[in-house]
Coordinates of C-alpha atoms and ligand atoms in Angstrom, one line a residue:
X16 CA -18.1 -86.9 45.2
X17 CA -15.7 -89.0 46.9
X18 CA -12.1 -87.4 46.8
X19 CA -8.7 -88.8 47.5
X20 CA -6.7 -86.1 49.0
X21 CA -3.0 -86.5 48.8
X22 CA -0.8 -84.1 50.9
X23 CA 3.0 -85.1 50.2
X24 CA 5.3 -83.3 52.5
X25 CA 9.0 -83.5 52.9
X26 CA 9.0 -86.2 55.3
X27 CA 5.4 -87.3 55.7
X28 CA 2.4 -88.2 53.3
X29 CA -1.2 -87.3 54.6
X30 CA -3.9 -88.8 52.7
X31 CA -7.8 -89.1 53.1
X32 CA -10.7 -90.0 51.3
X33 CA -13.4 -87.6 51.8
X34 CA -17.1 -87.5 50.8
X35 CA -17.6 -83.9 49.9
X36 CA -21.3 -84.1 50.0
X37 CA -21.6 -85.2 53.5
X38 CA -18.3 -83.5 54.4
X39 CA -17.0 -86.7 56.0
X40 CA -13.7 -88.4 56.1
X41 CA -14.2 -92.1 55.1
X42 CA -10.6 -93.1 55.3
X43 CA -7.3 -91.7 56.5
X44 CA -3.8 -92.7 56.0
X45 CA -0.9 -91.0 57.3
X46 CA 2.7 -92.0 57.1
X47 CA 5.6 -90.4 58.9
X48 CA 9.4 -90.4 58.7
X49 CA 9.2 -91.3 54.9
X50 CA 13.0 -90.7 54.5
X51 CA 14.2 -92.7 57.4
X52 CA 11.8 -95.2 58.9
X53 CA 8.4 -95.0 57.4
X54 CA 5.6 -96.0 59.5
X55 CA 1.8 -95.6 58.7
X56 CA -1.4 -95.6 60.5
X57 CA -4.5 -96.6 58.4
X58 CA -7.5 -95.4 60.1
X59 CA -5.7 -95.7 63.3
X60 CA -3.9 -99.2 62.6
X61 CA -0.2 -99.5 62.2
X62 CA 1.2 -100.4 58.8
X63 CA 4.8 -101.5 57.8
X64 CA 6.5 -100.5 54.6
X65 CA 9.3 -101.6 52.5
X66 CA 12.2 -99.1 51.8
X67 CA 12.3 -95.6 52.2
X68 CA 11.7 -92.3 50.3
X69 CA 8.4 -91.2 48.6
X70 CA 9.3 -93.2 45.3
X71 CA 9.2 -96.3 47.3
X72 CA 6.2 -95.5 49.5
X73 CA 3.7 -94.1 47.3
X74 CA 3.0 -97.2 45.3
X75 CA 2.6 -99.3 48.4
X76 CA 0.1 -96.5 49.7
X77 CA -1.8 -96.8 46.4
X78 CA -1.9 -100.7 46.9
X79 CA -3.8 -100.1 50.0
X80 CA -6.1 -97.6 48.4
X81 CA -7.0 -100.1 45.6
X82 CA -9.9 -101.5 47.5
X83 CA -11.4 -98.0 48.1
X84 CA -13.6 -96.2 45.7
X85 CA -13.1 -92.5 44.9
X86 CA -13.9 -90.1 42.0
X87 CA -11.1 -87.8 41.8
X88 CA -7.6 -86.8 43.5
X89 CA -6.8 -83.7 44.9
X90 CA -3.1 -82.8 45.4
X91 CA -1.9 -80.2 47.9
X92 CA 0.9 -78.0 46.0
X93 CA 2.7 -75.5 47.9
X94 CA 3.8 -73.2 45.3
X95 CA 1.7 -72.0 42.3
X96 CA 3.7 -68.9 41.5
X97 CA 2.4 -65.3 40.8
X98 CA -0.3 -66.0 38.4
X99 CA -2.0 -69.1 39.7
X100 CA -5.2 -67.8 41.6
X101 CA -7.3 -71.1 41.7
X102 CA -6.9 -74.9 41.8
X103 CA -6.3 -76.5 38.1
X104 CA -7.0 -79.7 36.7
X105 CA -3.6 -81.3 36.3
X106 CA -2.2 -81.3 32.6
X107 CA 1.4 -81.2 31.2
X108 CA 1.2 -77.4 31.4
X109 CA 0.3 -77.4 35.2
X110 CA 3.0 -80.0 35.9
X111 CA 5.7 -78.0 34.1
X112 CA 4.5 -75.0 36.0
X113 CA 4.8 -76.9 39.4
X114 CA 8.2 -78.2 38.3
X115 CA 9.4 -74.8 37.2
X116 CA 8.6 -73.3 40.6
X117 CA 10.6 -75.7 42.5
X118 CA 13.3 -73.1 42.7
X119 CA 10.9 -71.1 45.1
X120 CA 9.7 -74.2 47.0
X121 CA 12.7 -76.7 46.7
X122 CA 11.4 -78.8 49.8
X123 CA 7.9 -79.1 48.5
X124 CA 7.1 -78.7 44.9
X125 CA 9.3 -81.6 43.7
X126 CA 7.7 -83.9 46.1
X127 CA 4.2 -82.7 45.4
X128 CA 5.0 -83.4 41.7
X129 CA 6.0 -86.9 42.5
X130 CA 2.9 -87.5 44.3
X131 CA 1.0 -86.2 41.2
X132 CA 3.2 -88.6 38.9
X133 CA 2.7 -91.5 41.0
X134 CA -1.0 -91.0 41.3
X135 CA -1.3 -90.5 37.6
X136 CA 0.4 -93.9 37.1
X137 CA -1.6 -95.8 39.6
X138 CA -5.0 -94.2 38.8
X139 CA -4.6 -93.1 35.1
X140 CA -8.5 -92.8 34.7
X141 CA -9.2 -90.4 37.4
X142 CA -9.2 -86.6 37.2
X143 CA -6.5 -85.0 39.4
X144 CA -6.5 -81.5 40.6
X145 CA -3.6 -79.4 42.1
X146 CA -4.7 -77.1 44.8
X147 CA -2.2 -74.4 45.4
X148 CA -1.1 -73.1 48.9
X149 CA -0.3 -69.7 47.4
X150 CA -3.5 -69.3 45.1
X151 CA -5.7 -67.6 47.6
X152 CA -2.9 -64.8 47.9
X153 CA -2.7 -64.3 44.1
X154 CA -5.0 -61.1 44.8
X155 CA -2.5 -59.3 47.0
X156 CA -2.1 -55.9 45.5
X157 CA 1.3 -54.8 44.3
X158 CA 1.9 -52.5 47.2
X159 CA 1.6 -55.6 49.5
X160 CA 3.4 -57.9 47.5
X161 CA 6.4 -55.8 46.5
X162 CA 9.7 -55.9 48.5
X163 CA 11.8 -52.6 48.3
X164 CA 14.9 -54.3 46.7
X165 CA 16.5 -53.3 43.4
X166 CA 14.0 -54.4 40.6
X167 CA 16.9 -56.0 38.8
X168 CA 16.9 -58.8 41.6
X169 CA 13.1 -58.9 42.2
X170 CA 12.6 -59.4 38.5
X171 CA 15.2 -62.0 38.1
X172 CA 14.5 -64.0 41.1
X173 CA 10.9 -63.5 41.7
X174 CA 11.6 -61.9 45.0
X175 CA 7.9 -60.8 46.2
X176 CA 5.4 -61.9 48.8
X177 CA 3.5 -65.0 47.7
X178 CA 1.8 -65.8 51.0
X179 CA 1.0 -69.5 52.2
X180 CA -1.8 -71.3 54.1
X181 CA -4.2 -70.1 51.5
X182 CA -6.6 -73.0 51.6
X183 CA -6.8 -72.8 55.3
X184 CA -7.4 -69.0 55.4
X185 CA -10.0 -69.2 52.7
X186 CA -11.8 -72.1 54.3
X187 CA -12.1 -70.7 57.8
X188 CA -13.2 -67.2 56.6
X189 CA -15.9 -68.7 54.7
X190 CA -16.9 -70.9 57.7
X191 CA -17.0 -68.0 60.1
X192 CA -18.9 -65.8 57.6
X193 CA -21.5 -68.4 57.1
X194 CA -21.8 -69.1 60.9
X195 CA -22.8 -65.5 61.3
X196 CA -25.3 -65.9 58.6
X197 CA -23.3 -63.6 56.3
X198 CA -21.5 -63.8 53.0
X199 CA -17.8 -63.5 53.3
X200 CA -17.8 -61.2 50.4
X201 CA -19.5 -58.6 52.5
X202 CA -16.9 -58.8 55.5
X203 CA -13.3 -57.8 56.4
X204 CA -11.6 -60.6 58.2
X205 CA -8.2 -60.9 60.0
X206 CA -7.6 -64.6 60.0
X207 CA -4.8 -65.8 62.4
X208 CA -3.7 -69.4 61.4
X209 CA -1.6 -70.5 64.4
X210 CA -0.1 -73.9 64.3
X211 CA 3.7 -75.1 63.9
X212 CA 3.7 -72.8 60.9
X213 CA 1.7 -69.6 61.5
X214 CA 0.4 -66.8 59.5
X215 CA -2.0 -63.8 59.4
X216 CA -4.3 -62.8 56.5
X217 CA -6.1 -59.7 56.0
X218 CA -9.1 -60.7 53.8
X219 CA -11.2 -57.8 52.6
X220 CA -14.5 -58.7 51.1
X221 CA -13.5 -62.4 50.0
X222 CA -10.0 -61.3 48.7
X223 CA -6.6 -61.8 50.5
X224 CA -5.0 -58.2 50.4
X225 CA -2.2 -58.9 52.8
X226 CA -0.5 -61.8 54.5
X227 CA 2.3 -62.2 57.1
X228 CA 4.3 -65.0 55.0
X229 CA 6.3 -63.9 52.3
X230 CA 8.5 -65.1 49.5
X231 CA 8.9 -68.0 51.8
X232 CA 7.0 -69.5 54.7
X233 CA 9.7 -67.8 56.9
X234 CA 8.3 -64.3 57.3
X235 CA 5.7 -62.8 59.8
X236 CA 4.7 -64.5 63.0
X237 CA 7.0 -66.4 65.4
X238 CA 6.4 -70.1 64.6
X239 CA 7.2 -73.4 66.3
X240 CA 10.9 -73.4 65.0
X241 CA 10.7 -70.7 62.3
X242 CA 11.9 -67.1 63.1
X243 CA 9.4 -64.8 61.6
X244 CA 10.3 -61.1 61.2
X245 CA 13.7 -60.1 61.8
X246 CA 16.0 -57.3 60.9
X247 CA 17.8 -58.5 57.7
X248 CA 20.8 -56.5 58.8
X249 CA 21.0 -58.9 62.1
X250 CA 21.1 -61.9 59.7
X251 CA 24.1 -60.3 57.7
X252 CA 25.8 -59.6 61.0
X253 CA 25.5 -63.1 62.2
X254 CA 26.6 -64.6 59.1
X255 CA 29.7 -62.4 59.0
X256 CA 30.4 -63.0 62.6
X257 CA 30.0 -66.7 62.7
X258 CA 31.0 -67.2 59.1
X259 CA 27.8 -69.0 58.4
X260 CA 26.9 -70.7 55.1
X261 CA 23.3 -70.2 53.4
X262 CA 22.6 -73.8 54.4
X263 CA 23.6 -73.3 57.9
X264 CA 21.5 -70.2 58.1
X265 CA 18.8 -71.9 56.6
X266 CA 18.7 -74.7 59.2
X267 CA 19.0 -71.9 62.1
X268 CA 16.1 -69.8 60.6
X269 CA 13.9 -72.8 59.7
X270 CA 14.7 -75.4 62.3
X271 CA 16.3 -73.6 65.4
X272 CA 14.4 -70.4 65.9
X273 CA 11.0 -69.5 66.8
X274 CA 9.3 -70.7 70.0
X275 CA 11.9 -73.6 70.2
X276 CA 14.8 -71.0 70.5
X277 CA 12.8 -68.5 72.7
X278 CA 11.6 -71.2 75.1
X279 CA 14.9 -73.0 75.2
X280 CA 13.5 -76.3 74.5
X281 CA 10.1 -77.1 73.1
X282 CA 8.5 -75.7 70.1
X283 CA 5.1 -77.2 71.3
X284 CA 2.9 -74.5 72.6
X285 CA 1.3 -76.8 75.0
X286 CA 4.7 -77.5 76.8
X287 CA 5.2 -73.7 76.8
X288 CA 2.0 -72.8 78.5
X289 CA 2.5 -75.5 80.9
X290 CA 5.8 -74.0 81.8
X291 CA 4.7 -70.6 82.2
X292 CA 2.5 -71.7 85.0
X293 CA 5.4 -72.9 86.8
X294 CA 7.2 -69.5 86.6
X295 CA 9.6 -70.4 83.7
X296 CA 10.8 -66.9 82.5
X297 CA 12.0 -68.5 79.1
X298 CA 8.6 -69.8 78.4
X299 CA 6.8 -66.7 79.6
X300 CA 9.0 -64.7 77.2
X301 CA 8.2 -67.1 74.3
X302 CA 4.4 -66.6 74.9
X303 CA 4.8 -62.9 75.3
X304 CA 6.8 -62.5 72.0
X305 CA 4.5 -64.9 70.2
X306 CA 1.3 -63.1 71.1
X307 CA 2.7 -59.5 71.0
X308 CA 3.5 -60.2 67.2
X309 CA 0.0 -61.4 66.4
X310 CA -1.6 -58.4 68.1
X311 CA 0.8 -56.1 66.1
X312 CA -0.5 -57.8 62.9
X313 CA -4.1 -57.7 64.0
X314 CA -3.9 -54.0 64.5
X315 CA -1.8 -53.6 61.2
X316 CA -4.2 -55.5 59.1
X317 CA -7.3 -53.6 60.6
X318 CA -5.6 -50.3 59.5
X319 CA -4.9 -51.5 56.1
X320 CA -8.5 -52.6 55.6
X321 CA -9.8 -49.5 57.2
X322 CA -11.8 -51.7 59.8
X323 CA -12.5 -55.2 60.6
X324 CA -15.7 -57.4 61.2
X325 CA -14.2 -60.7 62.3
X326 CA -11.0 -61.6 64.0
X327 CA -10.7 -65.5 64.0
X328 CA -8.2 -67.9 65.3
X329 CA -7.3 -71.3 63.7
X330 CA -4.8 -74.0 63.5
X331 CA -3.6 -76.2 66.3
X332 CA -2.9 -73.3 68.7
X333 CA -5.7 -70.8 67.6
X334 CA -8.3 -73.6 68.0
X335 CA -7.1 -75.0 71.3
X336 CA -5.2 -72.4 73.3
X337 CA -7.5 -70.3 75.4
X338 CA -4.2 -68.8 76.9
X339 CA -2.9 -67.6 73.5
X340 CA -6.4 -66.1 72.4
X341 CA -6.6 -64.3 75.6
X342 CA -3.2 -62.7 75.1
X343 CA -3.8 -61.7 71.5
X344 CA -7.1 -60.2 72.4
X345 CA -6.0 -57.8 75.2
X346 CA -6.6 -54.1 74.8
X347 CA -8.2 -54.2 71.3
X348 CA -11.4 -52.2 72.7
X349 CA -10.2 -49.2 70.3
X350 CA -11.1 -51.4 67.3
X351 CA -14.8 -52.1 68.5
X352 CA -13.7 -55.5 70.0
X353 CA -15.5 -56.6 73.3
X354 CA -13.6 -59.6 74.4
X355 CA -15.5 -62.0 76.6
X356 CA -12.9 -63.9 78.8
X357 CA -15.4 -66.5 80.0
X358 CA -16.5 -67.6 76.7
X359 CA -12.9 -67.8 75.5
X360 CA -12.0 -70.2 78.5
X361 CA -15.1 -72.2 78.1
X362 CA -14.6 -72.6 74.4
X363 CA -14.6 -76.1 72.9
X364 CA -14.8 -76.5 69.1
X365 CA -15.7 -80.0 69.2
X366 CA -18.9 -79.3 71.1
X367 CA -19.7 -76.4 68.8
X368 CA -19.6 -77.7 65.1
X369 CA -16.2 -76.3 64.6
X370 CA -17.0 -72.5 65.1
X371 CA -17.3 -70.5 68.3
X372 CA -17.7 -66.9 69.2
X373 CA -15.8 -65.5 72.1
X374 CA -16.6 -61.7 71.8
X375 CA -19.5 -60.2 73.9
X376 CA -22.8 -60.1 72.3
X377 CA -22.7 -56.4 71.8
X378 CA -19.2 -56.4 70.3
X379 CA -19.3 -54.7 66.7
X380 CA -16.3 -56.8 65.9
X381 CA -16.7 -60.8 66.4
X382 CA -13.9 -62.7 67.8
X383 CA -14.0 -66.5 66.7
X384 CA -12.2 -69.6 67.0
X385 CA -12.6 -71.9 63.8
X386 CA -11.4 -75.4 63.3
X387 CA -9.5 -75.5 60.0
X388 CA -9.5 -78.6 57.8
X389 CA -7.0 -78.5 55.1
X390 CA -7.9 -82.0 53.8
X391 CA -11.6 -81.1 53.5
X392 CA -10.8 -77.9 51.9
X393 CA -8.7 -79.5 49.2
X394 CA -11.4 -82.1 48.6
X395 CA -14.1 -79.6 48.2
X396 CA -11.9 -77.4 45.8
X397 CA -10.9 -80.6 43.8
X398 CA -14.7 -81.6 43.5
X399 CA -15.8 -78.2 42.3
X400 CA -13.2 -78.0 39.7
X401 CA -13.9 -81.7 38.5
X402 CA -17.6 -81.0 38.5
X403 CA -17.3 -78.0 36.4
X404 CA -15.0 -79.7 33.9
X405 CA -17.2 -82.8 33.6
X406 CA -20.3 -80.9 33.0
X407 CA -19.0 -80.7 29.6
X408 CA -17.5 -83.4 27.4
X409 CA -14.0 -84.3 28.8
X410 CA -12.6 -84.7 25.2
X411 CA -13.6 -81.3 24.1
X412 CA -11.4 -79.3 26.4
X413 CA -8.7 -76.9 24.8
X414 CA -5.9 -75.3 26.7
X415 CA -6.0 -71.4 26.1
X416 CA -2.8 -69.4 26.0
X417 CA -2.8 -65.6 26.0
X418 CA -0.6 -63.8 23.4
X419 CA 0.8 -60.4 24.4
X420 CA 1.8 -57.9 21.5
X421 CA 4.7 -59.4 19.5
X422 CA 6.2 -59.1 16.2
X423 CA 7.5 -61.8 13.5
X424 CA 10.3 -60.5 11.3
X425 CA 12.1 -61.5 8.2
X426 CA 16.0 -61.9 8.5
X427 CA 16.3 -58.9 6.2
X428 CA 14.2 -56.7 8.8
X429 CA 16.4 -58.3 11.5
X430 CA 19.4 -57.1 9.7
X431 CA 18.1 -53.5 9.5
X432 CA 17.1 -53.2 13.1
X433 CA 19.9 -55.2 14.8
X434 CA 22.8 -55.2 12.4
X435 CA 23.9 -57.3 9.4
X436 CA 23.4 -61.0 9.9
X437 CA 22.2 -60.6 13.5
X438 CA 20.5 -63.8 14.7
X439 CA 17.7 -63.6 17.2
X440 CA 18.5 -65.0 20.6
X441 CA 16.1 -67.3 22.5
X442 CA 14.7 -66.2 25.9
X443 CA 12.2 -69.0 26.2
X444 CA 10.4 -71.8 24.2
X445 CA 6.9 -71.1 23.2
X446 CA 4.2 -73.8 23.3
X447 CA 4.2 -74.3 19.5
X448 CA 7.1 -76.7 18.7
X449 CA 10.2 -74.7 17.6
X450 CA 8.8 -71.3 18.2
X451 CA 10.5 -68.9 20.9
X452 CA 10.3 -65.5 22.4
X453 CA 13.5 -63.8 21.7
X454 CA 15.4 -61.6 24.0
X455 CA 15.2 -58.8 21.2
X456 CA 12.7 -56.0 21.5
X457 CA 12.0 -53.0 19.4
X458 CA 9.8 -49.9 19.6
X459 CA 6.5 -49.6 17.5
X460 CA 5.5 -46.1 16.4
X461 CA 2.0 -45.2 15.2
X462 CA 0.5 -41.8 14.2
X463 CA -0.7 -41.2 17.9
X464 CA 1.8 -42.9 20.2
X465 CA 4.5 -45.4 20.4
X466 CA 4.9 -48.5 22.3
X467 CA 8.3 -49.7 23.4
X468 CA 9.8 -53.1 24.2
X469 CA 7.6 -55.1 21.9
X470 CA 9.1 -58.7 21.8
X471 CA 10.1 -60.4 18.5
X472 CA 9.4 -64.1 18.3
X473 CA 11.7 -66.5 16.3
X474 CA 12.5 -67.9 14.1
X475 CA 12.5 -65.5 11.3
X476 CA 9.6 -65.9 8.8
X477 CA 9.0 -64.9 5.2
X478 CA 6.8 -62.0 6.1
X479 CA 6.9 -59.1 8.6
X480 CA 3.9 -59.4 11.0
X481 CA 3.1 -57.1 14.1
X482 CA 0.3 -58.4 16.1
X483 CA -1.4 -56.1 18.5
X484 CA -4.6 -55.8 20.4
X485 CA -7.5 -53.5 19.8
X486 CA -6.5 -51.4 22.8
X487 CA -3.0 -51.1 21.3
X488 CA -4.4 -50.1 18.0
X489 CA -6.5 -47.2 19.7
X490 CA -3.3 -45.9 21.5
X491 CA -1.0 -46.1 18.6
X492 CA -3.7 -44.5 16.4
X493 CA -3.8 -47.7 13.8
X494 CA -6.8 -49.1 12.4
X495 CA -5.7 -52.7 11.6
X496 CA -8.0 -55.6 10.6
X497 CA -8.6 -59.0 12.4
X498 CA -6.5 -61.4 10.2
X499 CA -5.3 -64.9 10.5
X500 CA -1.5 -65.1 10.8
X501 CA 0.2 -64.6 7.2
X502 CA -2.8 -62.8 5.8
X503 CA -1.1 -59.3 5.8
X504 CA -2.4 -58.0 2.4
X505 CA -4.0 -54.6 2.7
X506 CA -3.1 -54.1 6.3
X507 CA -1.6 -51.0 7.7
X508 CA 2.2 -50.5 8.2
X509 CA 4.1 -49.3 11.0
X510 CA 7.5 -47.8 12.0
X511 CA 10.0 -50.0 14.0
X512 CA 12.8 -48.7 16.0
X513 CA 15.7 -51.0 16.8
X514 CA 19.0 -50.7 18.5
X515 CA 20.9 -50.3 15.2
X516 CA 18.3 -49.0 12.7
X517 CA 14.6 -48.0 11.9
X518 CA 12.3 -49.7 9.6
X519 CA 9.1 -48.5 8.1
X520 CA 6.8 -51.4 7.2
X521 CA 4.4 -50.8 4.3
X522 CA 1.9 -53.3 5.8
X523 CA 1.8 -56.3 8.3
X524 CA 0.0 -54.9 11.5
X525 CA -2.9 -57.2 12.3
X526 CA -5.3 -57.9 15.2
X527 CA -4.7 -61.8 15.5
X528 CA -7.8 -63.7 14.5
X529 CA -8.4 -65.9 17.7
X530 CA -7.6 -69.5 16.6
X531 CA -6.9 -73.0 17.7
X532 CA -3.7 -74.9 16.8
X533 CA -4.3 -78.5 16.5
X534 CA -2.8 -81.8 15.0
X535 CA -4.8 -83.8 12.4
X536 CA -5.4 -86.3 15.3
X537 CA -6.9 -83.7 17.4
X538 CA -9.0 -82.4 14.5
X539 CA -10.4 -86.0 14.0
X540 CA -11.3 -86.3 17.6
X541 CA -13.0 -82.9 17.7
X542 CA -14.8 -83.5 14.5
X543 CA -13.5 -80.4 12.8
X544 CA -11.1 -79.5 9.9
X545 CA -8.6 -76.8 8.9
X546 CA -10.2 -73.4 8.6
X547 CA -13.5 -74.4 10.3
X548 CA -14.9 -71.7 12.4
X549 CA -16.2 -72.8 15.9
X550 CA -17.2 -71.4 19.2
X551 CA -15.4 -71.8 22.4
X552 CA -17.0 -71.6 25.9
X553 CA -14.9 -70.6 28.8
X554 CA -16.3 -71.7 32.2
X555 CA -13.6 -71.5 34.6
X556 CA -13.0 -67.8 34.5
X557 CA -14.0 -64.8 36.5
X558 CA -16.3 -63.7 33.9
X559 CA -17.2 -66.7 31.9
X560 CA -18.2 -66.2 28.2
X561 CA -18.1 -67.8 24.8
X562 CA -15.8 -66.6 22.2
X563 CA -17.5 -67.0 18.9
X564 CA -15.7 -67.0 15.4
X565 CA -12.7 -69.0 16.3
X566 CA -10.6 -70.3 13.5
X567 CA -9.2 -73.9 13.4
X568 CA -5.8 -74.4 12.1
X569 CA -4.5 -78.0 11.6
X570 CA -1.0 -79.1 11.1
X571 CA 1.2 -82.1 12.2
X572 CA 3.7 -79.5 13.5
X573 CA 1.1 -78.0 15.9
X574 CA 0.2 -78.6 19.6
X575 CA -3.4 -78.4 20.9
X576 CA -3.9 -74.8 22.1
X577 CA -6.3 -71.7 21.6
X578 CA -4.6 -68.6 21.2
X579 CA -6.2 -65.2 22.1
X580 CA -5.0 -61.8 22.8
X581 CA -4.8 -59.8 26.2
X582 CA -8.0 -57.8 25.4
X583 CA -9.8 -61.2 24.8
X584 CA -8.3 -62.7 27.9
X585 CA -9.1 -59.6 30.1
X586 CA -12.8 -59.6 29.0
X587 CA -13.1 -63.0 30.6
X588 CA -10.5 -62.4 33.5
X589 CA -9.1 -65.7 32.4
X590 CA -6.8 -67.5 34.9
X591 CA -3.5 -68.9 34.0
X592 CA -4.0 -72.4 32.4
X593 CA -7.6 -71.9 31.4
X594 CA -9.3 -74.4 29.3
X595 CA -12.3 -73.9 26.9
X596 CA -14.9 -76.2 25.7
X597 CA -15.5 -76.5 21.9
X598 CA -19.2 -75.6 21.5
X599 CA -19.9 -76.6 17.8
X600 CA -18.2 -79.8 16.7
X601 CA -20.6 -80.3 13.7
X602 CA -19.8 -76.8 12.0
X603 CA -22.2 -77.2 9.0
X604 CA -25.0 -78.4 11.1
X605 CA -24.4 -75.4 13.5
X606 CA -24.3 -72.8 10.7
X607 CA -27.3 -74.3 9.1
X608 CA -29.0 -74.1 12.4
X609 CA -28.0 -70.4 12.9
X610 CA -29.3 -69.8 9.3
X611 CA -32.5 -71.3 9.9
X612 CA -33.0 -69.2 13.0
X613 CA -32.2 -66.1 10.8
X614 CA -34.4 -66.9 8.2
X615 CA -37.4 -67.3 10.6
X616 CA -36.8 -64.0 11.9
Ligands
ADP21 P1 0.8 -77.7 61.6 O1 1.1 -76.3 61.3 O2 1.9 -78.7 61.7 O3 -0.4 -78.2 60.9 P2 -1.0 -77.7 63.9 O4 -2.0 -76.8 63.5 O5 -1.4 -79.1 64.0 O6 0.4 -77.6 63.1 O7 -0.6 -77.1 65.3 C1 0.3 -77.6 66.2 C2 0.5 -76.7 67.4 O8 -0.7 -76.8 68.1 C3 1.6 -77.2 68.3 O9 2.4 -76.2 68.6 C4 0.7 -77.6 69.5 O10 1.4 -77.4 70.9 C5 -0.4 -76.9 69.4 N1 -1.8 -77.3 70.1 C6 -2.3 -78.3 70.0 N2 -3.2 -78.5 71.1 C7 -3.0 -77.5 71.9 C8 -3.5 -77.0 73.2 N3 -4.6 -77.7 73.7 N4 -3.0 -76.0 73.7 C9 -2.0 -75.3 73.2 N5 -1.6 -75.5 72.1 C10 -1.8 -76.6 71.3

């Protein structure tokens, strides 16, 4: 497959067309200084542009691409948020998610989205995929991603570790493992990505379990111009003494610190290394601080994984600087590392198929330099998502949403639980038009146990209905049937405790029948009608499966979406924004088919 990779940065656009089968870049178009004086290189040839800014430049770039052929477009997107653990085919949900995360990546996500929307306009028929920098680190355990600040702030502002450079860490870890003839899922790897931005990841059996960049790409290693780890108290002190605004601090921490600050001039490791040889003490200190921090992380991450099999170096510095690698690998024998200085000095990745070992042959832990290729990694991720998607009919994909336990109430019930004429207040809109999650929550009390903080959905309805999972039923001690919404006859009741009063429901507890909302137009294109029962197959999940007995619900008021509960989603380990394939469009034929088979048996 030929993939156009679009990497829209704040001041540059990198684009390539990559043939993923032969792993070859067919075409490269890099544009720098987008906001000031855009200049581009098309396969090494200079190109002129009219105007400035992404909006003006992207259509001109696409004009040049008109003559090229490619099958899909892969976009690098910096922030995918807490629950995005893989690339996604772009749809409205994904675009909204990218937009909503702009608050966490203000310099990147809006521009990534601009690239997506411009490409959609220019190439409306091509599938487009978002590949997220944060996705690989979605596997971080809570203990690694949690900062010790009051929960009220961490919850409200999503203050937690996300991690970045995910595509690179994953790509090089897999490449290093396959070079050794191993599967990366059998190895513990410390991956050091050392470029202008730098981060370390602990990759335990194919999953990122620690990484040095945090909520933003500022934490961790010393970088070209970024500060990396520092005592937060020092920042407060500096802000108070110099009366610095957040924007001024941002500039200092992101643009004026790191190697640039330590060396007193350059952020470029080549200059720094050169100056160390001439006895420049600032450059020597810069190199020492830089490599000391990396060694500290290598030791820490080995401790966290309880051992290590590969320590690898990548990025412009990790791939090219023998001096940096040499300093990082001193005195690591206690970890089972036998460093080979000669191999390190003689190492040249262009001559060695992008991977090279520089530990001694008998070293239990392997030291490696690996050439990263972010564009190729995005192209490959894009191709695999698109291939998976197009194995099935493009038109038969249905977005899947997971419903947590919730309650629908009548206004009378709201009056009892929250006070006379109380009106539910909106926390967030739900995907179905007019529906919302309210701020109000109640406790539900079963014969065995109770569950607190169960959310009420608005607006009020004509019947009370409590929708819980099978797991909740066992916990509460209730035996509720699987029912379509609204069918609450002969269902068990439950006690609700609100802030003002309690309410004993005589019935209304159901386990929601998995269903698909769709408009009459959707129904026509899927070849189904209201109340049909179909199957939905989910490919893109950790544990793919087919959901049988899915109810079709058709109304002009609906938006196309399948609803399942948390038990069902967990069974498949569904990612966020998953989609399903409608398996039987011709329902009667499929039923007939099944009956025939049964008769035969
Ligand atoms: P980015 O994070 O911008 O992608 P790169 O991965 O391209 O950065 O790495 C840029 C860094 O790599 C610069 O600090 C540059 O000095 C350094 N670098 C490139 N070649 C060498 C080299 N031969 N020796 C030392 N450092 C190098």
